[in-house]
Amino acid sequence: MDIAVLSDIHGNYVALTRCLEYAFSRNISTFLFLGDYIGELAYPEKTMQILYDLKEKYKCYFIKGNKEDYWLNYRADGEKGWKDKNSCSGSLLYAYNSLTARDFDFFAKLKLTQDISIGDMPAVTVCHGSPNKINEKMLPDDARTIEAMNSVKTSIILCGHSHVQRKIVYNNKCALNPGAVGIPLFSGGKTQFLILHGNDGIWSEEFISLEYDTNMVIRDMHEVKLHEHAPYWSLITENILHGGNISHGKVLSRAINLCMEETGSCVWPDIPERFWAQAVNEIIGD
């Protein structure tokens, strides 16, 4: 039994298509998705349609990511706070405006974490961040990670969110992160996922990294003017697609610190673009 485990698509339908084609070439017909289906890339409706079509034809499991909470909470709060032409929230607003009633219904039904049993194999725990928190990264040699691993009854946790492909082993338990389909870090610009092999009651992992047409993704970004909607956020995205390893979160944290140092206060998403520019220049360069 083989299962494809995919996380953090972030609207990269080009990478998603590449991963699925490879999975089909390996005769895989069961798919497990760990959340963050759309995000900062162009034509999010294409990603959602691929997922809906896949769900109709194959066995699919879906878990909620923090991005799904963003869309649901923004709607519930009366669509307040996000701004266009803003590096903090412009890409969020672009993605949100693509969503349909079907999408909101799909997201609302997703669970935060779940123990899943497939066939006669041992159950696995699936989540986006950690079993304890949707936006918590499971990191090596981290007390919170150990606490999360001890909190579950299963021996395997499948988690995403960090966009870094890794395996963490502790006390006969294992946390597997498939990396990110859409905007992976430390992948050399390749799209990533995981194949979970089940044989004789034992699960084993195979990490997959694939070349794909990143130039098409970047062309799409420019076609829909994402660099106008979210200038520096999109610049960071493009840098990662080219193989860079500087995360959005790292640049955002620096921009906030610069804003605090100069103005004394900083409330997301109202971070002036000049602080984004300075942070990008310091961390990524020209």
PDB file of C-alpha atoms in Angstrom, residues 132 138-152 157 168-171 173:
ATOM      1  CA  ASN A 132      -1.545  20.526  19.494  1.00  0.00           C
ATOM      2  CA  MET A 138       7.497  20.560  14.625  1.00  0.00           C
ATOM      3  CA  LEU A 139      11.248  21.104  14.804  1.00  0.00           C
ATOM      4  CA  PRO A 140      14.170  18.836  15.749  1.00  0.00           C
ATOM      5  CA  ASP A 141      15.412  18.931  19.354  1.00  0.00           C
ATOM      6  CA  ASP A 142      12.470  21.068  20.412  1.00  0.00           C
ATOM      7  CA  ALA A 143      10.633  20.581  23.702  1.00  0.00           C
ATOM      8  CA  ARG A 144       7.243  21.377  22.161  1.00  0.00           C
ATOM      9  CA  THR A 145       7.835  18.817  19.426  1.00  0.00           C
ATOM     10  CA  ILE A 146       8.692  16.149  21.987  1.00  0.00           C
ATOM     11  CA  GLU A 147       5.583  17.076  23.964  1.00  0.00           C
ATOM     12  CA  ALA A 148       3.440  16.768  20.838  1.00  0.00           C
ATOM     13  CA  MET A 149       4.939  13.407  19.904  1.00  0.00           C
ATOM     14  CA  ASN A 150       4.320  12.096  23.429  1.00  0.00           C
ATOM     15  CA  SER A 151       0.714  13.330  23.316  1.00  0.00           C
ATOM     16  CA  VAL A 152      -0.418  11.044  20.484  1.00  0.00           C
ATOM     17  CA  ILE A 157       2.756  11.948  12.852  1.00  0.00           C
ATOM     18  CA  ILE A 168      12.163  13.555  13.469  1.00  0.00           C
ATOM     19  CA  VAL A 169      12.496  10.424  15.611  1.00  0.00           C
ATOM     20  CA  TYR A 170      11.921  10.335  19.351  1.00  0.00           C
ATOM     21  CA  ASN A 171      11.057   7.526  21.763  1.00  0.00           C
ATOM     22  CA  LYS A 173       7.823   7.676  17.385  1.00  0.00           C
TER      23      LYS A 173
END
